[in-house]
CSV table of C-alpha atoms and ligand atoms in Angstrom, one decimal:
chain,number,residue,atom,x,y,z
A,260,MET,CA,0.1,0.0,0.2
A,261,ARG,CA,1.3,3.5,-0.9
A,262,SER,CA,1.4,6.3,1.8
A,263,ARG,CA,0.1,9.8,1.4
A,264,ALA,CA,4.0,10.6,1.5
A,265,GLU,CA,4.2,9.1,-2.0
A,266,GLY,CA,1.8,11.7,-3.2
A,267,PHE,CA,-1.3,9.9,-3.2
A,268,PRO,CA,-4.2,11.5,-1.3
A,269,PHE,CA,-6.3,8.4,-1.6
A,270,PRO,CA,-6.7,5.9,0.2
A,271,ASN,CA,-5.9,7.5,3.3
A,272,ASP,CA,-7.1,5.1,5.8
A,273,LYS,CA,-7.4,1.1,6.2
A,274,ASN,CA,-11.0,1.0,6.0
A,275,GLN,CA,-11.2,2.9,2.9
A,276,TYR,CA,-8.6,1.0,1.4
A,277,LEU,CA,-10.4,-2.2,2.1
A,278,LEU,CA,-13.5,-0.7,0.5
A,279,ALA,CA,-11.3,0.2,-2.6
A,280,VAL,CA,-9.9,-3.4,-2.9
A,281,ILE,CA,-13.4,-4.7,-2.9
A,282,SER,CA,-15.1,-2.4,-5.3
A,283,THR,CA,-12.5,0.7,-5.7
A,284,GLU,CA,-14.6,3.6,-4.4
A,285,VAL,CA,-14.0,7.2,-6.1
A,286,ARG,CA,-14.0,10.2,-4.0
A,287,THR,CA,-14.2,13.4,-5.3
A,288,GLY,CA,-14.7,16.8,-3.5
A,289,GLY,CA,-16.8,15.2,-0.6
A,290,SER,CA,-18.9,12.8,-2.7
A,291,SER,CA,-18.1,9.1,-3.4
A,292,TYR,CA,-19.3,6.4,-5.7
A,293,PRO,CA,-18.4,2.7,-6.2
A,294,VAL,CA,-16.5,1.5,-9.3
A,295,LEU,CA,-17.4,-2.2,-9.4
A,296,ILE,CA,-14.8,-4.3,-11.7
A,297,GLU,CA,-16.2,-7.9,-12.4
A,298,ALA,CA,-16.6,-10.3,-15.1
A,299,GLY,CA,-20.2,-11.2,-15.6
A,300,LEU,CA,-21.8,-8.0,-13.9
A,301,LEU,CA,-24.2,-7.0,-16.8
A,302,PRO,CA,-26.4,-10.1,-16.7
A,303,LYS,CA,-27.3,-9.1,-13.1
A,304,ILE,CA,-27.1,-5.1,-13.5
A,305,GLY,CA,-30.8,-4.9,-12.5
A,306,GLU,CA,-30.2,-6.2,-8.9
A,307,THR,CA,-26.9,-4.1,-8.4
A,308,VAL,CA,-28.3,-0.7,-9.6
A,309,LYS,CA,-31.9,-1.6,-7.3
A,310,GLU,CA,-29.5,-1.3,-4.3
A,311,LYS,CA,-28.2,1.9,-5.5
A,312,LEU,CA,-31.3,3.8,-6.9
A,313,PRO,CA,-34.9,3.5,-5.9
A,314,SER,CA,-36.7,5.1,-9.2
A,315,SER,CA,-38.4,2.6,-11.7
A,316,ARG,CA,-37.7,4.8,-14.8
A,317,CYS,CA,-34.5,4.9,-16.6
A,318,ALA,CA,-33.0,5.3,-20.2
A,319,ILE,CA,-30.3,3.3,-21.6
A,320,ILE,CA,-28.1,5.5,-24.1
A,321,SER,CA,-26.0,3.2,-26.1
A,322,ASP,CA,-24.5,3.2,-29.6
A,323,THR,CA,-25.2,1.2,-33.1
A,324,ASN,CA,-22.1,-1.1,-32.1
A,325,VAL,CA,-23.0,-1.7,-28.6
A,326,ALA,CA,-26.5,-1.8,-28.5
A,327,PRO,CA,-26.9,-4.9,-30.9
A,328,ARG,CA,-24.5,-6.8,-28.5
A,329,PHE,CA,-25.4,-6.1,-25.1
A,330,GLY,CA,-28.8,-4.0,-25.2
A,331,ASP,CA,-31.1,-7.0,-24.9
A,332,GLY,CA,-29.1,-8.4,-21.9
A,333,ILE,CA,-29.2,-5.4,-19.7
A,334,GLN,CA,-32.8,-4.7,-20.8
A,335,LYS,CA,-33.9,-8.0,-19.5
A,336,SER,CA,-31.8,-7.8,-16.1
A,337,LEU,CA,-33.3,-4.6,-15.7
A,338,ARG,CA,-36.8,-5.4,-16.3
A,339,SER,CA,-36.6,-8.6,-14.2
A,340,ALA,CA,-35.5,-6.3,-11.3
A,341,GLY,CA,-38.5,-4.3,-11.9
A,342,PHE,CA,-37.1,-1.3,-14.0
A,343,GLU,CA,-38.7,0.3,-17.1
A,344,PRO,CA,-35.7,0.9,-19.5
A,345,ILE,CA,-36.2,3.1,-22.4
A,346,PRO,CA,-33.5,2.2,-25.1
A,347,ILE,CA,-32.0,5.3,-26.9
A,348,THR,CA,-29.7,4.3,-29.4
A,349,VAL,CA,-27.2,6.8,-31.3
A,350,PRO,CA,-24.9,6.3,-34.1
A,351,ALA,CA,-21.5,4.9,-33.2
A,352,GLY,CA,-18.6,7.2,-33.1
A,353,GLU,CA,-17.7,10.7,-32.1
A,354,GLN,CA,-19.8,12.6,-34.6
A,355,SER,CA,-22.8,11.6,-31.7
A,356,LYS,CA,-21.1,13.8,-29.2
A,357,THR,CA,-23.0,16.9,-29.9
A,358,LEU,CA,-25.3,19.4,-28.3
A,359,GLU,CA,-28.0,18.3,-31.1
A,360,GLN,CA,-27.8,14.8,-29.9
A,361,ALA,CA,-27.7,15.3,-26.5
A,362,GLY,CA,-31.3,17.5,-27.0
A,363,ASP,CA,-32.4,14.7,-29.0
A,364,CYS,CA,-32.0,12.4,-26.3
A,365,CYS,CA,-33.4,14.3,-23.9
A,366,GLU,CA,-36.7,15.1,-26.2
A,367,GLN,CA,-37.0,11.3,-26.4
A,368,MET,CA,-36.9,11.0,-22.5
A,369,LEU,CA,-39.6,13.4,-21.9
A,370,ARG,CA,-41.8,11.7,-24.5
A,371,ALA,CA,-41.4,8.7,-22.9
A,372,GLY,CA,-42.1,10.3,-19.3
A,373,LEU,CA,-39.1,10.1,-17.7
A,374,ASP,CA,-39.1,12.6,-14.8
A,375,ARG,CA,-36.5,14.1,-12.2
A,376,GLN,CA,-36.5,10.7,-10.3
A,377,SER,CA,-35.4,8.7,-13.4
A,378,PHE,CA,-31.8,8.1,-14.1
A,379,VAL,CA,-29.7,7.6,-17.0
A,380,ILE,CA,-27.3,4.5,-18.1
A,381,GLY,CA,-24.6,5.0,-20.3
A,382,LEU,CA,-23.8,1.7,-22.2
A,383,GLY,CA,-20.8,2.4,-24.5
A,384,GLY,CA,-17.3,3.7,-24.7
A,385,GLY,CA,-16.1,7.0,-23.9
A,386,VAL,CA,-18.3,8.7,-26.4
A,387,ILE,CA,-21.4,7.3,-24.8
A,388,GLY,CA,-20.0,7.8,-21.5
A,389,ASP,CA,-19.6,11.8,-22.3
A,390,LEU,CA,-22.8,12.1,-23.9
A,391,SER,CA,-25.1,10.2,-21.5
A,392,GLY,CA,-23.3,12.1,-18.6
A,393,PHE,CA,-24.0,15.1,-20.1
A,394,VAL,CA,-27.8,14.4,-20.8
A,395,ALA,CA,-27.9,13.1,-17.1
A,396,ALA,CA,-26.2,16.6,-16.1
A,397,ILE,CA,-29.0,18.6,-18.0
A,398,PHE,CA,-32.1,16.6,-18.1
A,399,GLN,CA,-34.4,18.1,-15.5
A,400,ARG,CA,-31.5,20.1,-14.2
A,401,GLY,CA,-29.6,16.9,-13.4
A,402,ILE,CA,-30.6,13.3,-12.5
A,403,GLN,CA,-28.6,10.5,-11.7
A,404,HIS,CA,-26.2,8.4,-13.9
A,405,VAL,CA,-25.0,5.0,-13.9
A,406,GLN,CA,-21.6,4.5,-16.2
A,407,VAL,CA,-21.6,0.9,-18.1
A,408,PRO,CA,-18.3,1.4,-20.1
A,409,THR,CA,-17.6,-1.1,-22.6
A,410,THR,CA,-14.2,-0.1,-24.0
A,411,LEU,CA,-11.0,-0.4,-22.0
A,412,LEU,CA,-10.4,3.3,-22.4
A,413,ALA,CA,-13.8,4.2,-20.9
A,414,MET,CA,-13.2,1.7,-18.0
A,415,VAL,CA,-9.6,3.0,-17.1
A,416,ASP,CA,-10.6,6.5,-17.9
A,417,SER,CA,-13.2,8.3,-19.3
A,418,SER,CA,-15.8,6.9,-16.7
A,419,ILE,CA,-13.9,8.1,-13.9
A,420,GLY,CA,-13.8,11.8,-12.9
A,421,GLY,CA,-17.2,12.9,-13.7
A,422,LYS,CA,-16.3,14.8,-16.8
A,423,THR,CA,-19.0,14.9,-19.4
A,424,GLY,CA,-19.8,16.9,-22.3
A,425,VAL,CA,-20.2,17.3,-26.0
A,426,ASN,CA,-18.1,18.6,-29.3
A,427,THR,CA,-18.4,22.0,-31.1
A,428,SER,CA,-17.5,23.2,-34.4
A,429,ALA,CA,-14.6,25.1,-32.5
A,430,GLY,CA,-13.3,22.0,-30.9
A,431,LYS,CA,-13.7,18.9,-28.6
A,432,ASN,CA,-15.5,18.9,-25.2
A,433,LEU,CA,-15.8,22.5,-25.2
A,434,ILE,CA,-19.3,22.1,-23.7
A,435,GLY,CA,-20.1,20.4,-20.7
A,436,ALA,CA,-20.7,19.7,-17.1
A,437,VAL,CA,-18.8,17.9,-14.3
A,438,HIS,CA,-21.7,15.4,-12.9
A,439,GLN,CA,-20.2,12.3,-11.1
A,440,PRO,CA,-21.9,9.2,-11.7
A,441,ALA,CA,-24.1,7.3,-9.0
A,442,LEU,CA,-22.1,4.0,-10.1
A,443,VAL,CA,-19.6,2.6,-12.3
A,444,LEU,CA,-20.0,-1.1,-13.3
A,445,ASP,CA,-17.1,-2.5,-15.3
A,446,ASP,CA,-18.0,-6.0,-16.7
A,447,VAL,CA,-14.6,-7.2,-18.3
A,448,ASP,CA,-16.3,-9.6,-20.3
A,449,LEU,CA,-17.5,-6.8,-22.7
A,450,LEU,CA,-14.2,-6.3,-23.5
A,451,LYS,CA,-13.9,-9.8,-25.4
A,452,THR,CA,-15.8,-8.4,-28.4
A,453,LEU,CA,-13.7,-5.0,-28.6
A,454,PRO,CA,-11.4,-4.8,-31.7
A,455,ALA,CA,-7.7,-5.0,-31.4
A,456,HIS,CA,-7.1,-1.4,-32.1
A,457,GLU,CA,-9.6,-0.1,-29.6
A,458,LEU,CA,-7.8,-2.3,-27.0
A,459,SER,CA,-4.7,-0.4,-27.8
A,460,GLN,CA,-6.2,2.7,-27.5
A,461,GLY,CA,-7.0,2.1,-23.6
A,462,PHE,CA,-3.4,0.9,-23.2
A,463,ALA,CA,-2.2,4.1,-24.1
A,464,GLU,CA,-3.9,5.7,-21.0
A,465,ILE,CA,-2.8,3.0,-18.9
A,466,ILE,CA,0.8,3.5,-20.0
A,467,LYS,CA,0.1,7.1,-19.4
A,468,HIS,CA,-1.0,6.2,-15.7
A,469,ALA,CA,2.2,4.2,-15.3
A,470,ILE,CA,4.5,6.9,-16.4
A,471,ILE,CA,3.1,9.7,-14.3
A,472,ALA,CA,2.2,7.5,-11.1
A,473,ASP,CA,3.1,3.9,-11.1
A,474,GLY,CA,6.6,2.6,-11.9
A,475,GLU,CA,5.6,-0.8,-10.8
A,476,MET,CA,2.8,-1.1,-12.9
A,477,PHE,CA,5.2,0.1,-15.7
A,478,ARG,CA,7.2,-2.9,-15.5
A,479,GLN,CA,4.5,-5.2,-15.1
A,480,LEU,CA,3.4,-4.0,-18.3
A,481,GLN,CA,6.8,-4.7,-19.7
A,482,ASP,CA,6.5,-8.1,-18.6
A,483,LEU,CA,2.9,-8.7,-19.6
A,484,ASP,CA,1.8,-11.4,-21.7
A,485,VAL,CA,-0.7,-9.7,-24.1
A,486,LYS,CA,-2.5,-12.5,-24.9
A,487,ASN,CA,-3.5,-13.3,-21.2
A,488,VAL,CA,-4.1,-10.0,-19.6
A,489,ASP,CA,-5.9,-10.0,-16.0
A,490,PHE,CA,-8.1,-7.2,-16.9
A,491,GLU,CA,-9.7,-7.1,-13.5
A,492,SER,CA,-6.8,-6.4,-11.6
A,493,LEU,CA,-5.3,-3.8,-14.3
A,494,ILE,CA,-8.3,-1.9,-14.6
A,495,ARG,CA,-8.6,-1.9,-10.7
A,496,ARG,CA,-5.1,-0.4,-10.7
A,497,ASN,CA,-5.7,2.1,-13.1
A,498,VAL,CA,-9.1,3.6,-11.8
A,499,GLU,CA,-7.3,3.8,-8.5
A,500,ILE,CA,-4.5,5.9,-10.0
A,501,LYS,CA,-7.0,8.2,-11.6
A,502,ALA,CA,-9.2,8.4,-8.8
A,503,ARG,CA,-6.3,9.3,-6.4
A,504,ILE,CA,-5.2,12.0,-8.7
A,505,ILE,CA,-8.7,13.7,-9.2
A,506,ALA,CA,-9.7,13.2,-5.7
A,507,ASN,CA,-8.2,16.5,-4.7
A,508,ASP,CA,-8.7,18.3,-7.5
A,509,GLU,CA,-12.3,17.3,-9.1
A,510,ARG,CA,-12.9,20.7,-11.0
A,511,ASP,CA,-9.1,20.8,-12.4
A,512,GLN,CA,-8.1,23.7,-10.7
A,513,LYS,CA,-5.3,22.9,-8.4
A,514,GLY,CA,-2.9,21.6,-11.1
A,515,GLU,CA,-2.8,17.8,-9.7
A,516,ARG,CA,-5.4,16.8,-12.4
A,517,ALA,CA,-3.4,18.5,-15.1
A,518,LEU,CA,-0.8,15.6,-14.6
A,519,LEU,CA,-3.4,13.2,-16.4
A,520,ASN,CA,-2.5,15.5,-19.6
A,521,PHE,CA,0.7,13.8,-19.8
A,522,GLY,CA,1.4,13.3,-23.6
A,523,HIS,CA,-2.0,15.2,-24.4
A,524,THR,CA,-0.6,18.5,-25.3
A,525,VAL,CA,1.0,17.2,-28.5
A,526,GLY,CA,-1.2,14.7,-29.0
A,527,HIS,CA,-4.5,17.1,-28.9
A,528,GLY,CA,-2.4,19.3,-31.4
A,529,ILE,CA,-2.1,16.3,-33.6
A,530,GLU,CA,-5.7,15.4,-33.3
A,531,ARG,CA,-6.8,18.9,-34.3
A,532,ALA,CA,-4.1,19.3,-37.3
A,533,VAL,CA,-6.3,16.7,-39.3
A,534,GLY,CA,-9.5,17.8,-37.9
A,535,TYR,CA,-9.7,14.3,-35.5
A,536,GLN,CA,-10.0,12.4,-38.9
A,537,GLY,CA,-8.0,9.5,-39.3
A,538,ILE,CA,-5.9,9.2,-36.2
A,539,SER,CA,-7.6,8.3,-32.8
A,540,HIS,CA,-7.0,9.7,-29.4
A,541,GLY,CA,-4.6,6.7,-28.0
A,542,ASP,CA,-2.6,6.7,-31.2
A,543,ALA,CA,-2.2,10.3,-30.9
A,544,ILE,CA,-1.4,10.4,-27.3
A,545,SER,CA,1.3,7.7,-28.1
A,546,LEU,CA,3.3,10.0,-30.4
A,547,GLY,CA,2.4,12.9,-27.5
A,548,MET,CA,3.8,11.0,-25.1
A,549,ILE,CA,7.1,10.2,-27.1
A,550,ALA,CA,7.2,14.2,-27.8
A,551,ALA,CA,7.1,14.8,-23.8
A,552,CYS,CA,9.5,12.3,-23.3
A,553,GLU,CA,12.0,14.3,-25.4
A,554,ILE,CA,10.9,17.5,-23.5
A,555,SER,CA,11.3,15.8,-20.3
A,556,MET,CA,14.9,14.5,-20.9
A,557,LYS,CA,15.7,18.3,-21.8
A,558,ARG,CA,13.6,19.9,-18.9
A,559,ALA,CA,13.1,17.5,-16.1
A,560,GLY,CA,16.3,15.3,-16.1
A,561,LEU,CA,14.6,12.0,-17.4
A,562,SER,CA,16.9,9.3,-18.5
A,563,LYS,CA,17.4,8.1,-22.0
A,564,SER,CA,17.0,4.8,-20.7
A,565,ASP,CA,13.5,5.5,-19.3
A,566,ARG,CA,12.7,7.4,-22.4
A,567,ASP,CA,13.6,4.0,-24.7
A,568,ALA,CA,11.5,2.2,-22.5
A,569,ILE,CA,8.6,3.9,-22.7
A,570,VAL,CA,8.7,4.1,-26.6
A,571,ASP,CA,9.3,0.1,-26.4
A,572,LEU,CA,6.2,-0.1,-24.3
A,573,LEU,CA,4.2,1.9,-26.6
A,574,GLY,CA,5.4,-0.5,-29.6
A,575,LYS,CA,4.5,-3.6,-27.7
A,576,PHE,CA,1.0,-2.3,-27.5
A,577,ASN,CA,0.8,-1.7,-31.0
A,578,LEU,CA,0.9,2.1,-30.8
A,579,PRO,CA,2.4,4.1,-32.9
A,580,MET,CA,6.0,5.8,-32.5
A,581,LYS,CA,6.4,7.7,-35.6
A,582,LEU,CA,3.9,10.4,-37.2
A,583,PRO,CA,2.5,9.0,-40.6
A,584,VAL,CA,4.4,10.2,-43.8
A,585,ASN,CA,2.8,13.3,-45.4
A,586,PHE,CA,1.4,14.4,-42.2
A,587,PRO,CA,0.6,17.8,-41.9
A,588,ARG,CA,3.4,18.7,-39.2
A,589,ALA,CA,3.0,22.3,-39.3
A,590,LYS,CA,-0.4,22.3,-38.4
A,591,ILE,CA,0.1,20.7,-35.2
A,592,PHE,CA,1.7,24.3,-33.8
A,593,GLU,CA,-1.4,26.0,-35.3
A,594,ALA,CA,-3.6,23.8,-33.4
A,595,LEU,CA,-1.4,24.0,-30.2
A,596,LYS,CA,-2.8,27.7,-29.5
A,597,PHE,CA,-6.2,26.4,-28.9
A,598,ASP,CA,-4.8,24.2,-26.2
A,599,LYS,CA,-6.6,24.9,-22.8
A,600,LYS,CA,-3.0,24.4,-21.2
A,601,PHE,CA,-1.5,27.3,-22.7
A,602,GLU,CA,-3.3,29.6,-20.3
A,603,HIS,CA,-2.5,33.5,-20.8
A,604,GLY,CA,0.3,32.5,-23.3
A,605,GLU,CA,2.2,30.8,-20.7
A,606,ILE,CA,3.2,27.0,-21.4
A,607,ARG,CA,2.2,24.5,-18.5
A,608,PHE,CA,3.9,21.3,-19.9
A,609,VAL,CA,3.4,17.9,-18.2
A,610,VAL,CA,7.0,16.5,-17.8
A,611,SER,CA,8.3,13.1,-16.1
A,612,PRO,CA,11.6,13.2,-14.4
A,613,LYS,CA,11.4,9.3,-13.9
A,614,ILE,CA,9.0,6.5,-14.9
A,615,GLY,CA,6.4,6.9,-12.1
A,616,SER,CA,6.4,10.5,-11.5
A,617,ALA,CA,5.0,13.6,-13.4
A,618,LYS,CA,5.0,17.4,-12.6
A,619,LEU,CA,4.3,20.4,-14.1
A,620,SER,CA,6.9,22.7,-16.0
A,621,ARG,CA,6.9,26.1,-16.8
A,622,ASP,CA,10.2,26.1,-18.5
A,623,ALA,CA,9.3,24.3,-21.7
A,624,THR,CA,9.2,26.5,-24.7
A,625,MET,CA,7.4,26.3,-28.0
A,626,GLU,CA,11.3,25.7,-29.5
A,627,ASP,CA,11.4,22.6,-27.4
A,628,ILE,CA,7.9,21.3,-28.4
A,629,ARG,CA,8.9,22.1,-32.1
A,630,ALA,CA,12.0,20.2,-31.7
A,631,ALA,CA,10.6,17.3,-30.1
A,632,VAL,CA,7.8,17.1,-32.7
A,633,ASP,CA,10.5,17.0,-35.3
A,634,THR,CA,11.9,13.4,-33.7
A,635,LEU,CA,8.4,11.9,-34.3
B,552,LIG,N1,-14.8,12.2,-19.6
B,552,LIG,C1,-13.5,12.2,-20.0
B,552,LIG,O1,-12.9,12.3,-18.5
B,552,LIG,C2,-12.7,11.5,-20.8
B,552,LIG,C3,-11.4,11.0,-20.9
B,552,LIG,C4,-10.9,10.3,-21.9
B,552,LIG,C5,-11.7,10.3,-23.1
B,552,LIG,N2,-13.1,10.8,-23.2
B,552,LIG,C6,-13.7,11.0,-24.4
B,552,LIG,O2,-14.0,9.4,-24.8
B,552,LIG,C7,-14.2,9.3,-26.1
B,552,LIG,C8,-13.6,8.2,-26.8
B,552,LIG,O3,-13.8,7.0,-25.8
B,552,LIG,P1,-13.5,5.4,-26.8
B,552,LIG,O4,-12.2,5.0,-27.6
B,552,LIG,O5,-14.2,4.5,-25.8
B,552,LIG,O6,-14.3,5.6,-28.1
B,552,LIG,P2,-16.1,5.1,-28.7
B,552,LIG,O7,-16.8,5.3,-27.3
B,552,LIG,O8,-16.2,5.6,-29.9
B,552,LIG,O9,-15.8,3.8,-28.5
B,552,LIG,C9,-14.7,3.4,-29.9
B,552,LIG,C10,-15.6,2.3,-30.9
B,552,LIG,O10,-15.7,0.9,-30.1
B,552,LIG,C11,-17.1,0.2,-30.1
B,552,LIG,N3,-17.1,-0.3,-29.0
B,552,LIG,C12,-17.6,0.2,-27.9
B,552,LIG,N4,-17.7,-0.8,-27.1
B,552,LIG,C13,-17.4,-2.0,-27.7
B,552,LIG,C14,-17.6,-3.4,-27.3
B,552,LIG,N5,-17.5,-4.0,-26.4
B,552,LIG,N6,-17.3,-4.4,-28.6
B,552,LIG,C15,-17.2,-3.9,-29.8
B,552,LIG,N7,-17.2,-2.5,-29.9
B,552,LIG,C16,-17.2,-1.8,-29.1
B,552,LIG,C17,-17.9,1.7,-30.4
B,552,LIG,O11,-19.1,1.8,-30.9
B,552,LIG,C18,-17.0,2.4,-31.1
B,552,LIG,O12,-17.0,2.3,-32.6
B,552,LIG,C19,-13.7,10.9,-26.8
B,552,LIG,O13,-14.9,11.2,-26.9
B,552,LIG,C20,-12.9,11.3,-25.6
B,552,LIG,O14,-13.3,12.8,-25.8
B,552,LIG,C21,-13.7,11.2,-22.0
B,553,LIG,ZN1,-6.5,10.7,-23.1
């Protein structure tokens, strides 16, 4: 068990730790909610949700890839526990994360007679988590939200922390709300149908967590047999890392939560440079992390051997180590000025002095970033 002295505000007492081992409790700004991580949770979701939420009416927001696979099972379980679920299915993909789509979900819920006591279940990846969470945040000024993530990325990252939102023509996640879920259910069986490329996207965020907060997990990932992964314990560990980091900084104001942006400054620049088409988020942050390693060597004393180990690990999980040929590199810099981290023209860049730790640096310059991108 780690102590507070090692930089983690959570868990800070033995009872809390026991709870964390059983279910992984996420604490943010005074409230807390359980994250259940287990195989076979979906078939018994009705009973589990009943213990937590008394109302019978709910909407299940899902997408066109996920609903055909798991929609019937979840509805059956909810019905047999006495719920009346209303299924709402949106087209799979990032293009569904819009204000229009959120409004349409709300209209469907109103037509179905859902009210302030009703709740929303988000069944899908990060897109559905963000959209359904936003719908829960605004419907009748806010109703309860249950997250049922179905991608590895959503289980280890987007379902934790309460950030919800939609995209606009000016950029991603620019409209949203912090709305913590009542419950998160990670059924690792659902990962069996996930395409390999989507699994890699989750590993990009897992590797990020290892670099910024858990050197031991980094070494375990180096030794991991990719064909035989214990997802339950891997997800639990990552939920705990993210929970510890956000527990003290729910609204992203103290700088601690910013550490989760390791690799994301350049990563977002890469995504924006091509209008979020043709490169996925995990792939972009894989490259962003390599750039952040270059800057960390220059500004934070990261050793070359740590940098090489990070690049090798990304490669092991089929994440890219080089930008595609003909990529519009110049556009990466144009895109950077939109980055929320470039507050008041000052660059706050997340660097890692050593695998397992990270800090914010104000020393990094635009020239450092340019030089780092040139190595990709
Ligand atoms: N709120 C946050 O804190 C936070 C953090 C990180 C990312 N995000 C958001 O998350 C989104 C990305 O999430 P994602 O990578 O999960 O993308 P996604 O939701 O688009 O899912 C990826 C693809 O996998 C399909 N899919 C999902 N589960 C499946 C399963 N079990 N079997 C087969 N196919 C399945 C989906 O239909 C989709 O086509 C982005 O919009 C990003 O902004 C939010
Ligand atoms: Zn990310």
